[in-house]
Amino acid sequence: MASDDLERALRETLARAADPGHAVGRYDPAGRAIGKGRVIDRRRSIVGAALLVAATAAATAGVVQLNPDNQRYAGPAWVDEPPPEIVQSLPAIEPTTAVPVPNGTIGLDKMSATDVPVDLVVASQLRTTTGTAITLPQVGTVTQTHQATKGWLVVGVPPSGGSTLWYVASDGSSVQVLHAVDAVVLAPDGRRVAWRDSARLFSAIVDQGTLKDATQASAPAEGLPVSFVGHGVVMERGASGAERAGFDVWWPRRGTPYKPAWKASTSEIYGPLPDGRTVVGQVSAETGDRPCLALLDAVNALNVLKTACTLQLNASGLGTVSPDGHWLVADGGGRARLVDLRLVFEGKAGAADAGPELSDQAAWAGGSTLVHVSRDGDLMRVKAGREPKVEEVPVSGVGTNDRLLVVDPMLV
């Protein structure tokens, strides 16, 4: 019997049994019975839903307690609506094979820690400090490389354009993690990656070639990810028309829509401090044209915390901050300058010559040793100190047109 027929029959039966002195319109026992039934159903539904939510919350709490290292954000915005999981369809890639280095070319005696303390990429060949060379023909032009768990993360530009991300294992096999996207940037820990693909921004952990804990947000009309500060992604926008260039920080774990607040007064960002919320950069001076070195609060719209305006650094030059936040090496006056960040922001002199200007390839091999490629293509090593030691490190087997890159080691 249909629910409407059953309801109508119940009304008729109870109406006949009711007091005839009362009109149906004023007193309807069938309606009351049906209404009570509906109230009970609604209450049962509400109680059932509440129990389901409570059970889900308890299960989720148990998972968080059992897995304290998953670093899942537990803020209110993500409790009820976790970020979407990104599933990347990867093509089958024929793995490459590790190629032993011939004696006398890059043997252990030539690639020891005393000569080159980090791995290098020469053209399409990854050369390790252990004396192994891995050919990367399918990657294209390599632009970034970072040491990762049991291998390396390699960003390349294929002939068709865009940026791709590869995971290369220590045995020489490789897998393509990201197909061609607009831009890719690797975090200092060698585990996280951020990228822009058309109108979307993404951030994820890369675990031996697999993307995990991915988040995404709508990308601004302009701007690309260029570096990390803690769990934040530093974004840079180039000048376009009436809009000035500027920087901003996207925090994927906040779980809120990303609305950039470009800081045009920030002309450069060199790198983060270990606190995960402060970056070293340059801002426009209040008077005059010379910019000031600055500590910027990345959590609060890159607000200026401190400035040091006595240094002569390039207004928009290259630079990099040591992992412990003690040193900055940046271009200034046609040379690289070593800056003691613990002194300059106290108003003390703390800058010294650090050799030839930097290219975009530089990596800290420790808290006080920087290895970088000069603009002339020479591999340089800078040992930071009150009187920095600068020396050129010879690299064998580098052709005239071969691009030389420094691999970032896992120091954090």
Coordinates of C-alpha atoms in Angstrom, one line a residue:
M1 CA 0.0 0.0 0.0
A2 CA 1.3 3.5 -0.9
S3 CA 2.2 5.9 1.9
D4 CA -0.6 8.3 0.8
D5 CA -3.3 5.5 0.9
L6 CA -2.1 4.3 4.2
E7 CA -2.3 7.9 5.6
R8 CA -5.8 8.4 4.3
A9 CA -7.1 5.1 5.7
L10 CA -5.6 5.9 9.1
R11 CA -7.3 9.3 9.1
E12 CA -10.7 7.8 8.3
T13 CA -10.5 5.0 10.9
L14 CA -9.5 7.3 13.7
A15 CA -12.0 10.0 12.7
R16 CA -14.9 7.5 13.0
A17 CA -13.7 6.5 16.5
A18 CA -13.4 10.1 17.7
D19 CA -16.0 12.1 19.6
P20 CA -18.7 13.2 17.0
G21 CA -19.2 16.4 18.9
H22 CA -15.9 17.7 17.6
A23 CA -15.4 18.7 14.0
V24 CA -12.5 17.2 12.1
G25 CA -11.2 20.7 11.3
R26 CA -10.8 21.5 15.1
Y27 CA -9.7 18.1 16.3
D28 CA -8.1 15.6 14.0
P29 CA -6.8 12.5 15.9
A30 CA -5.5 11.0 12.7
G31 CA -3.5 14.1 11.9
R32 CA -2.1 14.2 15.5
A33 CA -1.1 10.5 15.2
I34 CA 0.6 11.1 11.8
G35 CA 2.2 14.3 13.1
K36 CA 3.6 12.5 16.1
G37 CA 5.0 9.8 13.8
R38 CA 6.7 12.4 11.7
V39 CA 8.2 14.1 14.8
I40 CA 9.5 10.8 16.0
D41 CA 11.0 10.1 12.5
R42 CA 12.7 13.5 12.5
R43 CA 14.1 13.0 16.0
R44 CA 15.4 9.6 15.1
S45 CA 17.1 11.1 12.0
I46 CA 18.6 13.9 14.0
V47 CA 19.8 11.5 16.8
G48 CA 21.2 9.1 14.2
A49 CA 23.0 12.0 12.4
A50 CA 24.5 13.2 15.7
L51 CA 25.7 9.7 16.6
L52 CA 27.3 9.4 13.1
V53 CA 29.1 12.7 13.5
A54 CA 30.3 11.8 17.0
A55 CA 31.5 8.4 15.7
T56 CA 33.3 10.0 12.8
A57 CA 34.9 12.6 15.0
A58 CA 36.1 9.9 17.4
A59 CA 37.5 7.9 14.6
T60 CA 39.3 10.9 13.2
A61 CA 40.7 11.8 16.6
G62 CA 42.0 8.3 16.9
V63 CA 43.7 8.5 13.5
V64 CA 45.4 11.8 14.4
Q65 CA 46.6 10.4 17.7
L66 CA 47.9 7.2 16.1
N67 CA 49.6 9.1 13.2
P68 CA 51.3 12.2 14.9
D69 CA 53.7 12.6 12.0
N70 CA 51.2 13.0 9.2
Q71 CA 51.3 16.8 9.8
R72 CA 47.6 17.1 8.9
Y73 CA 46.3 20.5 9.8
A74 CA 43.7 20.2 12.6
G75 CA 42.2 23.7 12.3
P76 CA 38.5 24.3 12.2
A77 CA 38.4 24.9 8.5
W78 CA 39.6 21.4 7.6
V79 CA 37.8 19.3 10.3
D80 CA 34.5 19.1 8.4
E81 CA 35.9 19.6 4.9
P82 CA 39.3 18.2 4.3
P83 CA 41.2 19.4 1.2
P84 CA 40.7 17.4 -2.0
E85 CA 43.1 14.6 -2.7
I86 CA 45.0 15.2 -6.0
V87 CA 45.3 12.1 -8.1
Q88 CA 47.8 12.5 -10.8
S89 CA 47.6 10.1 -13.8
L90 CA 51.2 9.2 -14.6
P91 CA 52.4 7.7 -17.9
A92 CA 54.6 4.6 -17.9
I93 CA 58.1 5.9 -18.1
E94 CA 61.0 3.6 -19.2
P95 CA 63.5 3.8 -16.3
T96 CA 67.0 4.9 -16.8
T97 CA 70.0 3.0 -15.5
A98 CA 72.7 4.3 -13.2
V99 CA 75.9 4.7 -15.2
P100 CA 79.2 4.2 -13.4
V101 CA 81.7 7.0 -13.9
P102 CA 84.9 6.0 -15.9
N103 CA 88.1 6.2 -13.9
G104 CA 89.9 9.5 -14.4
T105 CA 86.7 11.5 -15.3
I106 CA 84.7 12.0 -12.1
G107 CA 86.2 9.4 -9.8
L108 CA 85.9 9.5 -6.0
D109 CA 89.2 11.4 -5.9
K110 CA 87.7 14.2 -8.0
M111 CA 84.2 14.3 -6.4
S112 CA 85.1 13.9 -2.7
A113 CA 83.5 16.1 -0.1
T114 CA 86.8 18.1 0.2
D115 CA 86.4 19.2 -3.4
V116 CA 82.7 19.3 -4.3
P117 CA 80.5 18.9 -1.2
V118 CA 77.3 18.6 -3.1
D119 CA 75.9 16.7 -6.1
L120 CA 76.0 18.4 -9.4
V121 CA 74.1 18.4 -12.7
V122 CA 76.3 18.8 -15.8
A123 CA 74.1 19.3 -18.9
S124 CA 71.8 16.2 -18.6
Q125 CA 74.0 14.2 -16.3
L126 CA 73.5 14.0 -12.5
R127 CA 76.9 13.5 -10.8
T128 CA 76.9 12.5 -7.2
T129 CA 79.6 12.9 -4.5
T130 CA 79.9 9.1 -4.4
G131 CA 81.3 9.0 -7.9
T132 CA 78.1 7.9 -9.8
A133 CA 76.7 9.6 -12.8
I134 CA 73.0 9.2 -13.9
T135 CA 71.9 10.3 -17.4
L136 CA 68.6 12.2 -17.5
P137 CA 67.8 12.4 -21.2
Q138 CA 64.0 12.4 -20.8
V139 CA 63.9 15.4 -18.4
G140 CA 64.8 18.1 -20.9
T141 CA 66.7 21.2 -19.7
V142 CA 67.2 20.8 -15.9
T143 CA 66.3 23.9 -13.9
Q144 CA 66.2 22.7 -10.3
T145 CA 67.4 19.6 -8.4
H146 CA 67.0 18.7 -4.8
Q147 CA 68.2 15.7 -2.8
A148 CA 65.2 13.7 -1.6
T149 CA 64.5 10.5 0.2
K150 CA 66.5 7.7 -1.5
G151 CA 67.0 9.8 -4.6
W152 CA 66.5 13.3 -6.1
L153 CA 63.7 15.6 -7.3
V154 CA 64.5 17.1 -10.7
V155 CA 62.6 19.9 -12.4
G156 CA 63.0 20.0 -16.2
V157 CA 61.7 21.9 -19.2
P158 CA 60.9 19.6 -22.1
P159 CA 61.2 20.9 -25.7
S160 CA 57.4 21.4 -25.8
G161 CA 57.6 23.9 -22.9
G162 CA 56.3 24.0 -19.4
S163 CA 57.9 22.6 -16.3
T164 CA 57.9 18.9 -15.3
L165 CA 58.8 17.2 -12.1
W166 CA 60.7 13.8 -11.9
Y167 CA 61.7 11.6 -9.1
V168 CA 65.1 9.9 -9.8
A169 CA 65.9 7.0 -7.5
S170 CA 69.4 6.2 -6.3
D171 CA 69.5 3.2 -8.7
G172 CA 69.0 5.5 -11.6
S173 CA 65.3 4.6 -12.3
S174 CA 62.9 7.5 -12.6
V175 CA 59.2 8.4 -12.6
Q176 CA 57.5 11.5 -13.9
V177 CA 55.6 13.1 -11.0
L178 CA 54.2 16.1 -12.8
H179 CA 53.5 16.6 -16.4
A180 CA 54.1 20.1 -17.9
V181 CA 52.7 22.9 -15.7
D182 CA 53.3 26.6 -15.6
A183 CA 55.9 26.6 -12.7
V184 CA 57.3 24.2 -10.1
V185 CA 59.2 25.1 -6.9
L186 CA 60.8 22.7 -4.4
A187 CA 61.0 23.3 -0.6
P188 CA 64.3 23.3 1.3
D189 CA 63.3 20.0 3.0
G190 CA 63.3 18.2 -0.3
R191 CA 59.9 16.7 0.5
R192 CA 57.4 19.4 -0.5
V193 CA 56.6 20.9 -3.9
A194 CA 54.3 23.6 -5.1
W195 CA 53.2 24.3 -8.6
R196 CA 50.8 26.3 -10.8
D197 CA 48.8 24.7 -13.5
S198 CA 46.6 27.1 -15.4
A199 CA 44.1 28.7 -12.9
R200 CA 45.0 26.4 -10.0
L201 CA 47.7 26.4 -7.3
F202 CA 48.8 23.1 -5.8
S203 CA 51.0 22.1 -2.9
A204 CA 51.9 18.5 -1.9
I205 CA 54.4 16.2 -0.3
V206 CA 56.5 14.0 -2.6
D207 CA 57.3 10.6 -1.2
Q208 CA 59.6 8.7 -3.6
G209 CA 57.6 9.8 -6.6
T210 CA 54.1 9.8 -5.1
L211 CA 52.1 12.9 -4.3
K212 CA 50.5 13.0 -0.8
D213 CA 48.6 15.4 1.4
A214 CA 47.9 17.6 -1.6
T215 CA 46.0 20.9 -1.4
Q216 CA 44.8 23.3 -4.0
A217 CA 43.5 26.8 -4.4
S218 CA 42.4 29.2 -7.2
A219 CA 45.4 30.9 -8.6
P220 CA 45.5 34.7 -9.0
A221 CA 45.4 36.3 -12.4
E222 CA 49.1 36.6 -12.3
G223 CA 51.9 35.2 -10.1
L224 CA 54.0 32.1 -9.8
P225 CA 55.3 30.1 -6.8
V226 CA 59.0 30.8 -6.4
S227 CA 60.0 29.5 -2.9
F228 CA 58.9 28.3 0.5
V229 CA 58.8 29.7 4.0
G230 CA 57.8 27.1 6.5
H231 CA 54.5 25.6 5.1
G232 CA 53.9 28.8 3.1
V233 CA 54.5 29.2 -0.6
V234 CA 56.1 32.5 -1.7
M235 CA 54.4 33.9 -4.7
E236 CA 55.9 36.5 -7.1
R237 CA 54.1 38.7 -9.6
G238 CA 56.0 40.4 -12.4
A239 CA 55.3 44.0 -13.4
S240 CA 52.5 44.3 -16.0
G241 CA 51.0 47.5 -17.3
A242 CA 50.1 49.8 -14.4
E243 CA 50.7 47.0 -11.8
R244 CA 54.0 46.9 -10.1
A245 CA 55.9 43.7 -9.4
G246 CA 55.4 42.3 -5.9
F247 CA 55.4 39.3 -3.6
D248 CA 52.9 37.5 -1.4
V249 CA 52.6 34.2 0.6
W250 CA 50.0 31.5 0.1
W251 CA 49.4 29.3 3.2
P252 CA 47.8 26.1 1.9
R253 CA 47.0 24.7 5.4
R254 CA 44.8 27.6 6.3
G255 CA 42.0 26.0 4.4
T256 CA 40.6 29.4 3.2
P257 CA 40.4 30.8 -0.3
Y258 CA 43.6 32.4 -1.4
K259 CA 43.3 36.1 -2.0
P260 CA 46.7 37.6 -2.7
A261 CA 47.8 40.9 -1.2
W262 CA 50.7 41.8 -3.4
K263 CA 53.4 43.9 -1.6
A264 CA 54.9 46.1 -4.3
S265 CA 57.3 47.6 -1.7
T266 CA 59.0 44.2 -1.5
S267 CA 61.6 44.1 -4.3
E268 CA 63.3 40.8 -3.5
I269 CA 63.0 37.8 -1.1
Y270 CA 66.2 35.9 -0.5
G271 CA 65.0 33.1 1.8
P272 CA 63.4 32.1 5.1
L273 CA 64.6 32.0 8.6
P274 CA 64.3 28.7 10.6
D275 CA 61.2 30.0 12.5
G276 CA 59.1 29.2 9.4
R277 CA 57.4 32.6 9.3
T278 CA 60.1 35.2 8.7
V279 CA 61.8 35.9 5.4
V280 CA 64.8 38.0 4.5
G281 CA 64.2 40.4 1.6
Q282 CA 64.5 43.9 0.4
V283 CA 62.1 46.8 0.6
S284 CA 61.9 50.2 -0.9
A285 CA 63.6 52.8 1.4
E286 CA 61.5 55.6 2.9
T287 CA 63.8 58.2 1.4
G288 CA 66.0 57.9 -1.6
D289 CA 66.2 55.1 -4.2
R290 CA 68.4 52.7 -2.3
P291 CA 66.5 49.7 -1.0
C292 CA 66.8 48.3 2.6
L293 CA 67.5 44.8 3.7
A294 CA 64.5 43.7 5.8
L295 CA 63.0 41.0 7.9
L296 CA 59.5 40.4 6.8
D297 CA 56.6 38.7 8.5
A298 CA 55.4 36.1 6.0
V299 CA 52.4 35.2 8.2
N300 CA 51.1 38.8 8.2
A301 CA 51.2 40.0 4.6
L302 CA 55.0 40.5 4.6
N303 CA 54.9 43.3 7.1
V304 CA 58.3 44.8 7.8
L305 CA 59.8 43.8 11.2
K306 CA 63.3 45.3 10.9
T307 CA 65.4 47.1 8.3
A308 CA 69.1 47.6 7.7
C309 CA 69.7 50.4 5.1
T310 CA 73.5 50.7 5.2
L311 CA 74.3 47.9 2.8
Q312 CA 74.8 48.3 -0.9
L313 CA 72.9 45.4 -2.4
N314 CA 71.4 45.2 -5.8
A315 CA 67.8 46.4 -5.8
S316 CA 66.6 43.2 -7.4
G317 CA 69.6 40.8 -7.2
L318 CA 70.1 37.2 -6.4
G319 CA 70.8 35.9 -2.9
T320 CA 70.3 33.0 -0.5
V321 CA 70.0 32.6 3.3
S322 CA 71.9 29.9 5.2
P323 CA 69.7 27.2 6.8
D324 CA 70.5 28.4 10.3
G325 CA 69.5 32.0 9.4
H326 CA 73.0 33.4 10.3
W327 CA 74.3 34.3 6.8
L328 CA 73.1 35.9 3.6
V329 CA 75.1 35.8 0.4
A330 CA 73.7 38.4 -2.1
D331 CA 74.8 40.4 -5.1
G332 CA 75.8 44.0 -4.6
G333 CA 78.2 46.4 -6.4
G334 CA 79.3 43.8 -9.0
R335 CA 80.4 41.3 -6.4
A336 CA 78.7 38.8 -4.1
R337 CA 78.5 40.0 -0.5
L338 CA 78.5 37.9 2.7
V339 CA 76.1 39.4 5.3
D340 CA 76.1 38.5 9.0
L341 CA 72.3 38.8 9.7
R342 CA 72.9 38.7 13.4
L343 CA 74.9 41.9 13.3
V344 CA 73.4 44.1 10.5
F345 CA 69.9 44.2 12.1
E346 CA 71.5 45.5 15.3
G347 CA 73.1 48.4 13.4
K348 CA 76.5 46.9 13.3
A349 CA 78.8 46.4 10.3
G350 CA 78.6 42.8 9.1
A351 CA 79.2 42.5 5.3
A352 CA 82.3 41.3 3.4
D353 CA 83.3 40.5 -0.1
A354 CA 82.3 36.9 -1.1
G355 CA 83.7 36.6 -4.7
P356 CA 82.0 36.9 -8.1
E357 CA 78.3 37.5 -8.5
L358 CA 75.8 34.7 -8.1
S359 CA 73.8 33.0 -10.8
D360 CA 70.5 31.4 -10.0
Q361 CA 72.3 28.2 -8.9
A362 CA 73.4 28.2 -5.3
A363 CA 73.1 25.7 -2.4
W364 CA 74.3 25.6 1.2
A365 CA 76.3 22.5 1.8
G366 CA 76.1 23.2 5.6
G367 CA 75.4 26.0 8.0
S368 CA 78.4 28.1 6.8
T369 CA 79.4 26.8 3.3
L370 CA 77.8 28.0 0.2
V371 CA 78.5 26.4 -3.2
H372 CA 77.3 28.4 -6.2
V373 CA 77.8 28.8 -9.9
S374 CA 79.1 32.3 -10.8
R375 CA 77.7 34.2 -13.8
D376 CA 80.8 33.2 -15.7
G377 CA 79.9 29.5 -15.2
D378 CA 82.6 28.7 -12.6
L379 CA 81.8 26.6 -9.5
M380 CA 82.6 28.6 -6.4
R381 CA 82.8 27.7 -2.7
V382 CA 82.3 30.4 0.0
K383 CA 83.1 29.5 3.6
A384 CA 81.3 32.1 5.7
G385 CA 83.1 33.8 8.6
R386 CA 84.3 37.2 9.7
E387 CA 86.8 36.9 6.8
P388 CA 85.1 34.6 4.3
K389 CA 87.2 32.2 2.3
V390 CA 86.3 32.1 -1.4
E391 CA 87.8 29.6 -3.9
E392 CA 87.0 28.2 -7.3
V393 CA 86.3 24.4 -7.4
P394 CA 87.4 22.7 -10.6
V395 CA 84.9 20.4 -12.3
S396 CA 86.1 18.1 -14.9
G397 CA 84.3 17.1 -18.1
V398 CA 82.3 20.3 -18.4
G399 CA 81.8 21.4 -22.0
T400 CA 81.7 25.0 -23.2
N401 CA 77.9 24.9 -23.7
D402 CA 77.1 22.6 -20.7
R403 CA 74.8 24.0 -18.1
L404 CA 76.2 23.5 -14.5
L405 CA 73.7 23.2 -11.7
V406 CA 74.1 22.7 -7.9
V407 CA 71.9 20.1 -6.2
D408 CA 70.4 21.3 -3.0
P409 CA 71.2 18.8 -0.2
M410 CA 68.7 17.8 2.5
L411 CA 69.8 20.0 5.4
V412 CA 66.5 20.5 7.2

